[in-house]
mmCIF file with all atom_site columns, C-alpha atoms and ligand atoms in Angstrom:
data_model
loop_
_atom_site.group_PDB
_atom_site.id
_atom_site.type_symbol
_atom_site.label_atom_id
_atom_site.label_alt_id
_atom_site.label_comp_id
_atom_site.label_asym_id
_atom_site.label_entity_id
_atom_site.label_seq_id
_atom_site.pdbx_PDB_ins_code
_atom_site.Cartn_x
_atom_site.Cartn_y
_atom_site.Cartn_z
_atom_site.occupancy
_atom_site.B_iso_or_equiv
_atom_site.pdbx_formal_charge
_atom_site.auth_seq_id
_atom_site.auth_comp_id
_atom_site.auth_asym_id
_atom_site.auth_atom_id
_atom_site.pdbx_PDB_model_num
ATOM   1   C CA . MET A 1 1   ? 0.000  0.000  0.000   1.00 0.00 ? 1213 MET A CA 1
ATOM   2   C CA . THR A 1 2   ? 1.162  3.543  -0.732  1.00 0.00 ? 1214 THR A CA 1
ATOM   3   C CA . PRO A 1 3   ? 1.825  5.380  2.542   1.00 0.00 ? 1215 PRO A CA 1
ATOM   4   C CA . PRO A 1 4   ? 0.091  8.741  2.997   1.00 0.00 ? 1216 PRO A CA 1
ATOM   5   C CA . ASN A 1 5   ? 1.914  11.784 1.692   1.00 0.00 ? 1217 ASN A CA 1
ATOM   6   C CA . SER A 1 6   ? 3.767  9.759  -0.884  1.00 0.00 ? 1218 SER A CA 1
ATOM   7   C CA . PHE A 1 7   ? 3.613  9.471  -4.633  1.00 0.00 ? 1219 PHE A CA 1
ATOM   8   C CA . THR A 1 8   ? 3.636  6.559  -7.020  1.00 0.00 ? 1220 THR A CA 1
ATOM   9   C CA . ALA A 1 9   ? 6.363  6.443  -9.652  1.00 0.00 ? 1221 ALA A CA 1
ATOM   10  C CA . LEU A 1 10  ? 3.745  7.170  -12.302 1.00 0.00 ? 1222 LEU A CA 1
ATOM   11  C CA . GLN A 1 11  ? 2.589  10.288 -10.443 1.00 0.00 ? 1223 GLN A CA 1
ATOM   12  C CA . VAL A 1 12  ? 6.193  11.441 -10.165 1.00 0.00 ? 1224 VAL A CA 1
ATOM   13  C CA . MET A 1 13  ? 6.611  10.999 -13.918 1.00 0.00 ? 1225 MET A CA 1
ATOM   14  C CA . GLN A 1 14  ? 3.331  12.529 -14.965 1.00 0.00 ? 1226 GLN A CA 1
ATOM   15  C CA . ASP A 1 15  ? 3.555  15.738 -12.985 1.00 0.00 ? 1227 ASP A CA 1
ATOM   16  C CA . ALA A 1 16  ? 5.493  17.653 -15.664 1.00 0.00 ? 1228 ALA A CA 1
ATOM   17  C CA . PRO A 1 17  ? 7.379  16.895 -18.897 1.00 0.00 ? 1229 PRO A CA 1
ATOM   18  C CA . VAL A 1 18  ? 10.769 17.144 -17.186 1.00 0.00 ? 1230 VAL A CA 1
ATOM   19  C CA . ILE A 1 19  ? 12.292 16.013 -13.902 1.00 0.00 ? 1231 ILE A CA 1
ATOM   20  C CA . PRO A 1 20  ? 15.251 18.293 -13.192 1.00 0.00 ? 1232 PRO A CA 1
ATOM   21  C CA . VAL A 1 21  ? 18.398 16.376 -12.255 1.00 0.00 ? 1233 VAL A CA 1
ATOM   22  C CA . ILE A 1 22  ? 20.216 18.519 -9.714  1.00 0.00 ? 1234 ILE A CA 1
ATOM   23  C CA . VAL A 1 23  ? 23.774 18.498 -8.359  1.00 0.00 ? 1235 VAL A CA 1
ATOM   24  C CA . LEU A 1 24  ? 24.230 20.758 -5.339  1.00 0.00 ? 1236 LEU A CA 1
ATOM   25  C CA . HIS A 1 25  ? 27.521 21.573 -3.636  1.00 0.00 ? 1237 HIS A CA 1
ATOM   26  C CA . ASP A 1 26  ? 26.201 24.290 -1.343  1.00 0.00 ? 1238 ASP A CA 1
ATOM   27  C CA . VAL A 1 27  ? 23.302 23.869 1.080   1.00 0.00 ? 1239 VAL A CA 1
ATOM   28  C CA . ALA A 1 28  ? 22.559 27.592 0.788   1.00 0.00 ? 1240 ALA A CA 1
ATOM   29  C CA . HIS A 1 29  ? 21.525 27.011 -2.844  1.00 0.00 ? 1241 HIS A CA 1
ATOM   30  C CA . ALA A 1 30  ? 18.969 24.297 -2.078  1.00 0.00 ? 1242 ALA A CA 1
ATOM   31  C CA . VAL A 1 31  ? 15.952 26.311 -0.939  1.00 0.00 ? 1243 VAL A CA 1
ATOM   32  C CA . PRO A 1 32  ? 16.125 29.247 -3.403  1.00 0.00 ? 1244 PRO A CA 1
ATOM   33  C CA . MET A 1 33  ? 16.772 26.805 -6.238  1.00 0.00 ? 1245 MET A CA 1
ATOM   34  C CA . ALA A 1 34  ? 13.783 24.651 -5.277  1.00 0.00 ? 1246 ALA A CA 1
ATOM   35  C CA . ARG A 1 35  ? 11.574 27.745 -4.992  1.00 0.00 ? 1247 ARG A CA 1
ATOM   36  C CA . ALA A 1 36  ? 12.768 28.917 -8.413  1.00 0.00 ? 1248 ALA A CA 1
ATOM   37  C CA . LEU A 1 37  ? 11.876 25.585 -10.030 1.00 0.00 ? 1249 LEU A CA 1
ATOM   38  C CA . VAL A 1 38  ? 8.486  25.480 -8.323  1.00 0.00 ? 1250 VAL A CA 1
ATOM   39  C CA . ALA A 1 39  ? 7.818  29.038 -9.516  1.00 0.00 ? 1251 ALA A CA 1
ATOM   40  C CA . GLY A 1 40  ? 8.501  27.780 -13.036 1.00 0.00 ? 1252 GLY A CA 1
ATOM   41  C CA . GLY A 1 41  ? 5.972  24.946 -12.665 1.00 0.00 ? 1253 GLY A CA 1
ATOM   42  C CA . LEU A 1 42  ? 8.274  22.046 -11.747 1.00 0.00 ? 1254 LEU A CA 1
ATOM   43  C CA . ARG A 1 43  ? 7.798  20.514 -8.327  1.00 0.00 ? 1255 ARG A CA 1
ATOM   44  C CA . MET A 1 44  ? 9.241  16.989 -8.723  1.00 0.00 ? 1256 MET A CA 1
ATOM   45  C CA . LEU A 1 45  ? 12.926 17.650 -8.033  1.00 0.00 ? 1257 LEU A CA 1
ATOM   46  C CA . GLU A 1 46  ? 15.677 15.022 -8.188  1.00 0.00 ? 1258 GLU A CA 1
ATOM   47  C CA . VAL A 1 47  ? 18.603 15.985 -5.975  1.00 0.00 ? 1259 VAL A CA 1
ATOM   48  C CA . THR A 1 48  ? 21.433 13.590 -6.760  1.00 0.00 ? 1260 THR A CA 1
ATOM   49  C CA . LEU A 1 49  ? 23.442 11.932 -4.000  1.00 0.00 ? 1261 LEU A CA 1
ATOM   50  C CA . ARG A 1 50  ? 26.720 12.942 -5.610  1.00 0.00 ? 1262 ARG A CA 1
ATOM   51  C CA . THR A 1 51  ? 28.033 15.503 -3.193  1.00 0.00 ? 1263 THR A CA 1
ATOM   52  C CA . PRO A 1 52  ? 28.638 15.482 0.555   1.00 0.00 ? 1264 PRO A CA 1
ATOM   53  C CA . GLN A 1 53  ? 25.956 18.212 0.851   1.00 0.00 ? 1265 GLN A CA 1
ATOM   54  C CA . ALA A 1 54  ? 23.217 16.329 -1.019  1.00 0.00 ? 1266 ALA A CA 1
ATOM   55  C CA . LEU A 1 55  ? 21.377 14.908 2.005   1.00 0.00 ? 1267 LEU A CA 1
ATOM   56  C CA . ALA A 1 56  ? 21.403 18.240 3.824   1.00 0.00 ? 1268 ALA A CA 1
ATOM   57  C CA . CYS A 1 57  ? 20.026 19.857 0.651   1.00 0.00 ? 1269 CYS A CA 1
ATOM   58  C CA . ILE A 1 58  ? 17.197 17.307 0.483   1.00 0.00 ? 1270 ILE A CA 1
ATOM   59  C CA . GLU A 1 59  ? 16.460 17.939 4.147   1.00 0.00 ? 1271 GLU A CA 1
ATOM   60  C CA . ALA A 1 60  ? 16.340 21.723 3.656   1.00 0.00 ? 1272 ALA A CA 1
ATOM   61  C CA . ILE A 1 61  ? 14.012 21.480 0.658   1.00 0.00 ? 1273 ILE A CA 1
ATOM   62  C CA . ALA A 1 62  ? 11.728 18.982 2.419   1.00 0.00 ? 1274 ALA A CA 1
ATOM   63  C CA . ARG A 1 63  ? 11.523 21.254 5.447   1.00 0.00 ? 1275 ARG A CA 1
ATOM   64  C CA . GLU A 1 64  ? 11.282 24.670 3.825   1.00 0.00 ? 1276 GLU A CA 1
ATOM   65  C CA . VAL A 1 65  ? 9.653  24.202 0.427   1.00 0.00 ? 1277 VAL A CA 1
ATOM   66  C CA . PRO A 1 66  ? 6.439  22.282 1.016   1.00 0.00 ? 1278 PRO A CA 1
ATOM   67  C CA . GLU A 1 67  ? 5.229  22.966 -2.541  1.00 0.00 ? 1279 GLU A CA 1
ATOM   68  C CA . ALA A 1 68  ? 8.161  20.920 -3.885  1.00 0.00 ? 1280 ALA A CA 1
ATOM   69  C CA . VAL A 1 69  ? 8.337  17.130 -3.903  1.00 0.00 ? 1281 VAL A CA 1
ATOM   70  C CA . VAL A 1 70  ? 11.975 16.355 -3.394  1.00 0.00 ? 1282 VAL A CA 1
ATOM   71  C CA . GLY A 1 71  ? 13.437 13.038 -4.465  1.00 0.00 ? 1283 GLY A CA 1
ATOM   72  C CA . ALA A 1 72  ? 16.899 11.534 -4.240  1.00 0.00 ? 1284 ALA A CA 1
ATOM   73  C CA . GLY A 1 73  ? 18.816 10.670 -7.388  1.00 0.00 ? 1285 GLY A CA 1
ATOM   74  C CA . THR A 1 74  ? 21.925 8.516  -7.812  1.00 0.00 ? 1286 THR A CA 1
ATOM   75  C CA . VAL A 1 75  ? 20.561 6.051  -5.241  1.00 0.00 ? 1287 VAL A CA 1
ATOM   76  C CA . ARG A 1 76  ? 22.909 3.077  -5.612  1.00 0.00 ? 1288 ARG A CA 1
ATOM   77  C CA . THR A 1 77  ? 22.773 1.180  -2.324  1.00 0.00 ? 1289 THR A CA 1
ATOM   78  C CA . VAL A 1 78  ? 20.474 0.241  0.523   1.00 0.00 ? 1290 VAL A CA 1
ATOM   79  C CA . ALA A 1 79  ? 22.351 2.745  2.689   1.00 0.00 ? 1291 ALA A CA 1
ATOM   80  C CA . ASP A 1 80  ? 21.654 5.514  0.138   1.00 0.00 ? 1292 ASP A CA 1
ATOM   81  C CA . THR A 1 81  ? 17.968 4.586  0.207   1.00 0.00 ? 1293 THR A CA 1
ATOM   82  C CA . VAL A 1 82  ? 17.690 4.703  3.990   1.00 0.00 ? 1294 VAL A CA 1
ATOM   83  C CA . ALA A 1 83  ? 19.624 7.982  4.169   1.00 0.00 ? 1295 ALA A CA 1
ATOM   84  C CA . ALA A 1 84  ? 17.483 9.561  1.447   1.00 0.00 ? 1296 ALA A CA 1
ATOM   85  C CA . ALA A 1 85  ? 14.246 8.603  3.177   1.00 0.00 ? 1297 ALA A CA 1
ATOM   86  C CA . GLY A 1 86  ? 15.630 9.842  6.481   1.00 0.00 ? 1298 GLY A CA 1
ATOM   87  C CA . ALA A 1 87  ? 16.441 13.207 4.906   1.00 0.00 ? 1299 ALA A CA 1
ATOM   88  C CA . GLY A 1 88  ? 12.862 13.569 3.685   1.00 0.00 ? 1300 GLY A CA 1
ATOM   89  C CA . ALA A 1 89  ? 13.099 12.381 0.070   1.00 0.00 ? 1301 ALA A CA 1
ATOM   90  C CA . ARG A 1 90  ? 9.735  11.301 -1.254  1.00 0.00 ? 1302 ARG A CA 1
ATOM   91  C CA . PHE A 1 91  ? 10.908 9.343  -4.273  1.00 0.00 ? 1303 PHE A CA 1
ATOM   92  C CA . ALA A 1 92  ? 14.132 7.767  -5.476  1.00 0.00 ? 1304 ALA A CA 1
ATOM   93  C CA . VAL A 1 93  ? 15.857 7.469  -8.824  1.00 0.00 ? 1305 VAL A CA 1
ATOM   94  C CA . SER A 1 94  ? 18.684 5.003  -9.398  1.00 0.00 ? 1306 SER A CA 1
ATOM   95  C CA . PRO A 1 95  ? 21.158 4.880  -12.295 1.00 0.00 ? 1307 PRO A CA 1
ATOM   96  C CA . GLY A 1 96  ? 20.816 1.073  -12.481 1.00 0.00 ? 1308 GLY A CA 1
ATOM   97  C CA . TYR A 1 97  ? 18.747 -1.562 -10.723 1.00 0.00 ? 1309 TYR A CA 1
ATOM   98  C CA . THR A 1 98  ? 19.414 -4.032 -7.955  1.00 0.00 ? 1310 THR A CA 1
ATOM   99  C CA . PRO A 1 99  ? 16.743 -6.055 -6.155  1.00 0.00 ? 1311 PRO A CA 1
ATOM   100 C CA . ALA A 1 100 ? 18.220 -4.846 -2.833  1.00 0.00 ? 1312 ALA A CA 1
ATOM   101 C CA . VAL A 1 101 ? 17.599 -1.197 -3.703  1.00 0.00 ? 1313 VAL A CA 1
ATOM   102 C CA . GLY A 1 102 ? 14.132 -2.077 -5.025  1.00 0.00 ? 1314 GLY A CA 1
ATOM   103 C CA . LYS A 1 103 ? 13.272 -3.794 -1.753  1.00 0.00 ? 1315 LYS A CA 1
ATOM   104 C CA . ALA A 1 104 ? 14.730 -1.002 0.396   1.00 0.00 ? 1316 ALA A CA 1
ATOM   105 C CA . CYS A 1 105 ? 12.677 1.630  -1.450  1.00 0.00 ? 1317 CYS A CA 1
ATOM   106 C CA . ARG A 1 106 ? 9.540  -0.400 -0.838  1.00 0.00 ? 1318 ARG A CA 1
ATOM   107 C CA . SER A 1 107 ? 10.240 -0.741 2.866   1.00 0.00 ? 1319 SER A CA 1
ATOM   108 C CA . GLU A 1 108 ? 11.091 2.982  3.162   1.00 0.00 ? 1320 GLU A CA 1
ATOM   109 C CA . GLY A 1 109 ? 7.883  3.903  1.295   1.00 0.00 ? 1321 GLY A CA 1
ATOM   110 C CA . LEU A 1 110 ? 9.768  5.566  -1.564  1.00 0.00 ? 1322 LEU A CA 1
ATOM   111 C CA . ALA A 1 111 ? 8.566  5.331  -5.135  1.00 0.00 ? 1323 ALA A CA 1
ATOM   112 C CA . LEU A 1 112 ? 11.539 4.218  -7.242  1.00 0.00 ? 1324 LEU A CA 1
ATOM   113 C CA . LEU A 1 113 ? 12.394 4.889  -10.852 1.00 0.00 ? 1325 LEU A CA 1
ATOM   114 C CA . PRO A 1 114 ? 14.969 2.158  -11.441 1.00 0.00 ? 1326 PRO A CA 1
ATOM   115 C CA . GLY A 1 115 ? 17.560 2.857  -14.104 1.00 0.00 ? 1327 GLY A CA 1
ATOM   116 C CA . VAL A 1 116 ? 17.718 0.459  -17.048 1.00 0.00 ? 1328 VAL A CA 1
ATOM   117 C CA . ALA A 1 117 ? 19.627 0.354  -20.319 1.00 0.00 ? 1329 ALA A CA 1
ATOM   118 C CA . THR A 1 118 ? 19.046 -3.197 -21.564 1.00 0.00 ? 1330 THR A CA 1
ATOM   119 C CA . ALA A 1 119 ? 16.161 -5.627 -22.071 1.00 0.00 ? 1331 ALA A CA 1
ATOM   120 C CA . SER A 1 120 ? 17.482 -7.893 -19.317 1.00 0.00 ? 1332 SER A CA 1
ATOM   121 C CA . GLU A 1 121 ? 17.573 -5.017 -16.831 1.00 0.00 ? 1333 GLU A CA 1
ATOM   122 C CA . ILE A 1 122 ? 13.985 -4.122 -17.702 1.00 0.00 ? 1334 ILE A CA 1
ATOM   123 C CA . MET A 1 123 ? 12.990 -7.753 -17.148 1.00 0.00 ? 1335 MET A CA 1
ATOM   124 C CA . MET A 1 124 ? 14.705 -7.824 -13.769 1.00 0.00 ? 1336 MET A CA 1
ATOM   125 C CA . ALA A 1 125 ? 12.995 -4.658 -12.568 1.00 0.00 ? 1337 ALA A CA 1
ATOM   126 C CA . GLN A 1 126 ? 9.674  -5.795 -14.004 1.00 0.00 ? 1338 GLN A CA 1
ATOM   127 C CA . ASP A 1 127 ? 10.016 -9.114 -12.251 1.00 0.00 ? 1339 ASP A CA 1
ATOM   128 C CA . ASP A 1 128 ? 10.210 -7.142 -8.991  1.00 0.00 ? 1340 ASP A CA 1
ATOM   129 C CA . GLY A 1 129 ? 7.013  -5.275 -9.802  1.00 0.00 ? 1341 GLY A CA 1
ATOM   130 C CA . PHE A 1 130 ? 8.334  -2.058 -11.353 1.00 0.00 ? 1342 PHE A CA 1
ATOM   131 C CA . THR A 1 131 ? 6.536  -0.709 -14.418 1.00 0.00 ? 1343 THR A CA 1
ATOM   132 C CA . GLU A 1 132 ? 7.993  2.821  -14.557 1.00 0.00 ? 1344 GLU A CA 1
ATOM   133 C CA . MET A 1 133 ? 11.716 3.109  -15.213 1.00 0.00 ? 1345 MET A CA 1
ATOM   134 C CA . LYS A 1 134 ? 14.474 5.576  -15.961 1.00 0.00 ? 1346 LYS A CA 1
ATOM   135 C CA . PHE A 1 135 ? 16.233 4.875  -19.280 1.00 0.00 ? 1347 PHE A CA 1
ATOM   136 C CA . PHE A 1 136 ? 19.833 5.788  -18.544 1.00 0.00 ? 1348 PHE A CA 1
ATOM   137 C CA . PRO A 1 137 ? 22.004 6.936  -20.197 1.00 0.00 ? 1349 PRO A CA 1
ATOM   138 C CA . ALA A 1 138 ? 19.313 7.446  -22.815 1.00 0.00 ? 1350 ALA A CA 1
ATOM   139 C CA . VAL A 1 139 ? 20.994 9.124  -25.768 1.00 0.00 ? 1351 VAL A CA 1
ATOM   140 C CA . GLN A 1 140 ? 24.227 7.174  -25.338 1.00 0.00 ? 1352 GLN A CA 1
ATOM   141 C CA . SER A 1 141 ? 22.313 3.840  -25.159 1.00 0.00 ? 1353 SER A CA 1
ATOM   142 C CA . GLY A 1 142 ? 20.246 4.177  -28.306 1.00 0.00 ? 1354 GLY A CA 1
ATOM   143 C CA . GLY A 1 143 ? 17.834 7.021  -27.619 1.00 0.00 ? 1355 GLY A CA 1
ATOM   144 C CA . VAL A 1 144 ? 14.546 7.222  -29.476 1.00 0.00 ? 1356 VAL A CA 1
ATOM   145 C CA . GLY A 1 145 ? 15.284 4.144  -31.608 1.00 0.00 ? 1357 GLY A CA 1
ATOM   146 C CA . MET A 1 146 ? 15.819 2.008  -28.514 1.00 0.00 ? 1358 MET A CA 1
ATOM   147 C CA . LEU A 1 147 ? 12.571 3.209  -26.941 1.00 0.00 ? 1359 LEU A CA 1
ATOM   148 C CA . LYS A 1 148 ? 10.688 2.394  -30.144 1.00 0.00 ? 1360 LYS A CA 1
ATOM   149 C CA . ALA A 1 149 ? 12.206 -1.096 -30.171 1.00 0.00 ? 1361 ALA A CA 1
ATOM   150 C CA . TRP A 1 150 ? 11.278 -1.648 -26.514 1.00 0.00 ? 1362 TRP A CA 1
ATOM   151 C CA . SER A 1 151 ? 7.671  -0.575 -27.097 1.00 0.00 ? 1363 SER A CA 1
ATOM   152 C CA . GLY A 1 152 ? 6.991  -4.017 -28.648 1.00 0.00 ? 1364 GLY A CA 1
ATOM   153 C CA . PRO A 1 153 ? 8.064  -6.484 -25.954 1.00 0.00 ? 1365 PRO A CA 1
ATOM   154 C CA . PHE A 1 154 ? 7.764  -3.973 -23.103 1.00 0.00 ? 1366 PHE A CA 1
ATOM   155 C CA . PHE A 1 155 ? 4.413  -2.517 -24.154 1.00 0.00 ? 1367 PHE A CA 1
ATOM   156 C CA . ASP A 1 156 ? 3.405  -2.067 -20.507 1.00 0.00 ? 1368 ASP A CA 1
ATOM   157 C CA . ILE A 1 157 ? 6.513  -0.180 -19.306 1.00 0.00 ? 1369 ILE A CA 1
ATOM   158 C CA . ARG A 1 158 ? 6.822  3.597  -19.181 1.00 0.00 ? 1370 ARG A CA 1
ATOM   159 C CA . PHE A 1 159 ? 10.170 5.335  -19.303 1.00 0.00 ? 1371 PHE A CA 1
ATOM   160 C CA . CYS A 1 160 ? 11.838 8.536  -18.198 1.00 0.00 ? 1372 CYS A CA 1
ATOM   161 C CA . PRO A 1 161 ? 14.809 8.882  -20.579 1.00 0.00 ? 1373 PRO A CA 1
ATOM   162 C CA . THR A 1 162 ? 17.689 10.699 -18.907 1.00 0.00 ? 1374 THR A CA 1
ATOM   163 C CA . GLY A 1 163 ? 21.249 11.358 -20.016 1.00 0.00 ? 1375 GLY A CA 1
ATOM   164 C CA . GLY A 1 164 ? 21.936 13.528 -23.037 1.00 0.00 ? 1376 GLY A CA 1
ATOM   165 C CA . ILE A 1 165 ? 18.445 15.036 -23.094 1.00 0.00 ? 1377 ILE A CA 1
ATOM   166 C CA . THR A 1 166 ? 18.297 18.683 -24.148 1.00 0.00 ? 1378 THR A CA 1
ATOM   167 C CA . PRO A 1 167 ? 15.506 21.180 -24.846 1.00 0.00 ? 1379 PRO A CA 1
ATOM   168 C CA . GLN A 1 168 ? 16.219 20.451 -28.530 1.00 0.00 ? 1380 GLN A CA 1
ATOM   169 C CA . ASN A 1 169 ? 15.800 16.663 -28.483 1.00 0.00 ? 1381 ASN A CA 1
ATOM   170 C CA . ALA A 1 170 ? 13.269 16.413 -25.620 1.00 0.00 ? 1382 ALA A CA 1
ATOM   171 C CA . PRO A 1 171 ? 10.157 16.862 -27.834 1.00 0.00 ? 1383 PRO A CA 1
ATOM   172 C CA . GLU A 1 172 ? 11.122 13.814 -29.922 1.00 0.00 ? 1384 GLU A CA 1
ATOM   173 C CA . PHE A 1 173 ? 11.341 11.688 -26.756 1.00 0.00 ? 1385 PHE A CA 1
ATOM   174 C CA . LEU A 1 174 ? 8.190  13.130 -25.201 1.00 0.00 ? 1386 LEU A CA 1
ATOM   175 C CA . ALA A 1 175 ? 6.207  12.320 -28.358 1.00 0.00 ? 1387 ALA A CA 1
ATOM   176 C CA . LEU A 1 176 ? 6.753  8.563  -27.813 1.00 0.00 ? 1388 LEU A CA 1
ATOM   177 C CA . PRO A 1 177 ? 3.800  6.762  -26.205 1.00 0.00 ? 1389 PRO A CA 1
ATOM   178 C CA . ASN A 1 178 ? 6.084  4.859  -23.804 1.00 0.00 ? 1390 ASN A CA 1
ATOM   179 C CA . VAL A 1 179 ? 7.758  8.037  -22.505 1.00 0.00 ? 1391 VAL A CA 1
ATOM   180 C CA . ALA A 1 180 ? 6.017  9.711  -19.559 1.00 0.00 ? 1392 ALA A CA 1
ATOM   181 C CA . CYS A 1 181 ? 8.640  12.413 -18.981 1.00 0.00 ? 1393 CYS A CA 1
ATOM   182 C CA . VAL A 1 182 ? 12.345 13.067 -19.459 1.00 0.00 ? 1394 VAL A CA 1
ATOM   183 C CA . GLY A 1 183 ? 15.074 13.916 -16.962 1.00 0.00 ? 1395 GLY A CA 1
ATOM   184 C CA . GLY A 1 184 ? 17.822 16.451 -17.445 1.00 0.00 ? 1396 GLY A CA 1
ATOM   185 C CA . SER A 1 185 ? 20.403 18.593 -15.757 1.00 0.00 ? 1397 SER A CA 1
ATOM   186 C CA . TRP A 1 186 ? 20.127 21.578 -18.092 1.00 0.00 ? 1398 TRP A CA 1
ATOM   187 C CA . LEU A 1 187 ? 17.655 23.399 -15.830 1.00 0.00 ? 1399 LEU A CA 1
ATOM   188 C CA . VAL A 1 188 ? 20.113 23.915 -13.017 1.00 0.00 ? 1400 VAL A CA 1
ATOM   189 C CA . PRO A 1 189 ? 23.556 24.332 -14.580 1.00 0.00 ? 1401 PRO A CA 1
ATOM   190 C CA . ALA A 1 190 ? 26.527 24.949 -12.310 1.00 0.00 ? 1402 ALA A CA 1
ATOM   191 C CA . ASN A 1 191 ? 27.017 28.503 -13.611 1.00 0.00 ? 1403 ASN A CA 1
ATOM   192 C CA . LEU A 1 192 ? 23.466 29.558 -12.672 1.00 0.00 ? 1404 LEU A CA 1
ATOM   193 C CA . LEU A 1 193 ? 23.942 28.096 -9.207  1.00 0.00 ? 1405 LEU A CA 1
ATOM   194 C CA . ALA A 1 194 ? 27.241 29.915 -8.813  1.00 0.00 ? 1406 ALA A CA 1
ATOM   195 C CA . GLN A 1 195 ? 25.618 33.189 -9.872  1.00 0.00 ? 1407 GLN A CA 1
ATOM   196 C CA . ALA A 1 196 ? 22.458 32.475 -7.825  1.00 0.00 ? 1408 ALA A CA 1
ATOM   197 C CA . ASP A 1 197 ? 20.474 33.380 -10.954 1.00 0.00 ? 1409 ASP A CA 1
ATOM   198 C CA . TRP A 1 198 ? 17.149 32.066 -9.688  1.00 0.00 ? 1410 TRP A CA 1
ATOM   199 C CA . ALA A 1 199 ? 15.111 34.101 -12.183 1.00 0.00 ? 1411 ALA A CA 1
ATOM   200 C CA . LEU A 1 200 ? 16.784 32.291 -15.066 1.00 0.00 ? 1412 LEU A CA 1
ATOM   201 C CA . VAL A 1 201 ? 16.199 28.903 -13.383 1.00 0.00 ? 1413 VAL A CA 1
ATOM   202 C CA . THR A 1 202 ? 12.502 29.803 -13.211 1.00 0.00 ? 1414 THR A CA 1
ATOM   203 C CA . GLU A 1 203 ? 12.542 30.825 -16.860 1.00 0.00 ? 1415 GLU A CA 1
ATOM   204 C CA . LEU A 1 204 ? 14.220 27.554 -17.939 1.00 0.00 ? 1416 LEU A CA 1
ATOM   205 C CA . ALA A 1 205 ? 11.633 25.613 -15.930 1.00 0.00 ? 1417 ALA A CA 1
ATOM   206 C CA . LYS A 1 206 ? 8.753  27.507 -17.557 1.00 0.00 ? 1418 LYS A CA 1
ATOM   207 C CA . GLN A 1 207 ? 10.093 26.693 -21.008 1.00 0.00 ? 1419 GLN A CA 1
ATOM   208 C CA . THR A 1 208 ? 9.940  22.939 -20.297 1.00 0.00 ? 1420 THR A CA 1
ATOM   209 C CA . LEU A 1 209 ? 6.167  23.096 -20.039 1.00 0.00 ? 1421 LEU A CA 1
ATOM   210 C CA . TYR A 1 210 ? 6.027  23.600 -23.819 1.00 0.00 ? 1422 TYR A CA 1
ATOM   211 C CA . LEU A 1 211 ? 8.303  20.688 -24.736 1.00 0.00 ? 1423 LEU A CA 1
ATOM   212 C CA . ARG A 1 212 ? 5.455  18.226 -25.084 1.00 0.00 ? 1424 ARG A CA 1
ATOM   213 C CA . GLU A 1 213 ? 3.883  18.945 -28.447 1.00 0.00 ? 1425 GLU A CA 1
HETATM 214 C C1 . 3PG B 2 .   ? 22.504 12.031 -14.680 1.00 0.00 ? 2495 3PG B C1 1
HETATM 215 O O1 . 3PG B 2 .   ? 22.083 11.264 -13.830 1.00 0.00 ? 2495 3PG B O1 1
HETATM 216 O O2 . 3PG B 2 .   ? 23.671 12.463 -14.749 1.00 0.00 ? 2495 3PG B O2 1
HETATM 217 C C2 . 3PG B 2 .   ? 21.504 12.476 -15.646 1.00 0.00 ? 2495 3PG B C2 1
HETATM 218 O O3 . 3PG B 2 .   ? 21.350 11.502 -16.580 1.00 0.00 ? 2495 3PG B O3 1
HETATM 219 C C3 . 3PG B 2 .   ? 21.756 13.799 -16.236 1.00 0.00 ? 2495 3PG B C3 1
HETATM 220 O O4 . 3PG B 2 .   ? 22.231 13.690 -17.496 1.00 0.00 ? 2495 3PG B O4 1
HETATM 221 P P1 . 3PG B 2 .   ? 22.432 15.020 -18.332 1.00 0.00 ? 2495 3PG B P1 1
HETATM 222 O O5 . 3PG B 2 .   ? 23.435 15.852 -17.605 1.00 0.00 ? 2495 3PG B O5 1
HETATM 223 O O6 . 3PG B 2 .   ? 22.904 14.563 -19.669 1.00 0.00 ? 2495 3PG B O6 1
HETATM 224 O O7 . 3PG B 2 .   ? 21.075 15.710 -18.391 1.00 0.00 ? 2495 3PG B O7 1
#
């Protein structure tokens, strides 16, 4: 059963055309950045566990930006899963899939978008009950052609392609029936964080709402 105050993976994917993939090195950036994205219409935010500050950033957003739904990205281990849930993450995204991470997300009440790049990985995640997955790294692993090929055997799986997605190629991905949303880091580039240019982050977020034709 889905615990209260949580989201299913499908809800996470269907909220907007893009899930921003965020790398934060400074906790002071977390709250204004999250507010800027929310102001631009994006509230599902993937903060990657790639920096020592990531968990504190998730905690700050969860505490201070109730309009945002913060998730943890780059979840690779059971320990990552437990730490992310403890920090207040409400969904998880992993670059690959292991049954241990799948099980830990279930017991922590976190919706998981498991990362897959091959048919066997899809089958493994599907065998564990997952029907929504991150296709990573999407462009490097075959992009739109791969998703079209998967739509035959994996007609019941929905994907969030991530890795190499840009505002230019996103519409082609979003037009596919088996793509629910895309993920990308272009919304929160390091230079905008460094300059604290929150207005431009909001503007980039607003532009994503028109990517689905
Ligand atoms: C990642 O997890 O690094 C994402 O796939 C982001 O990829 P991008 O920087 O190509 O958007």
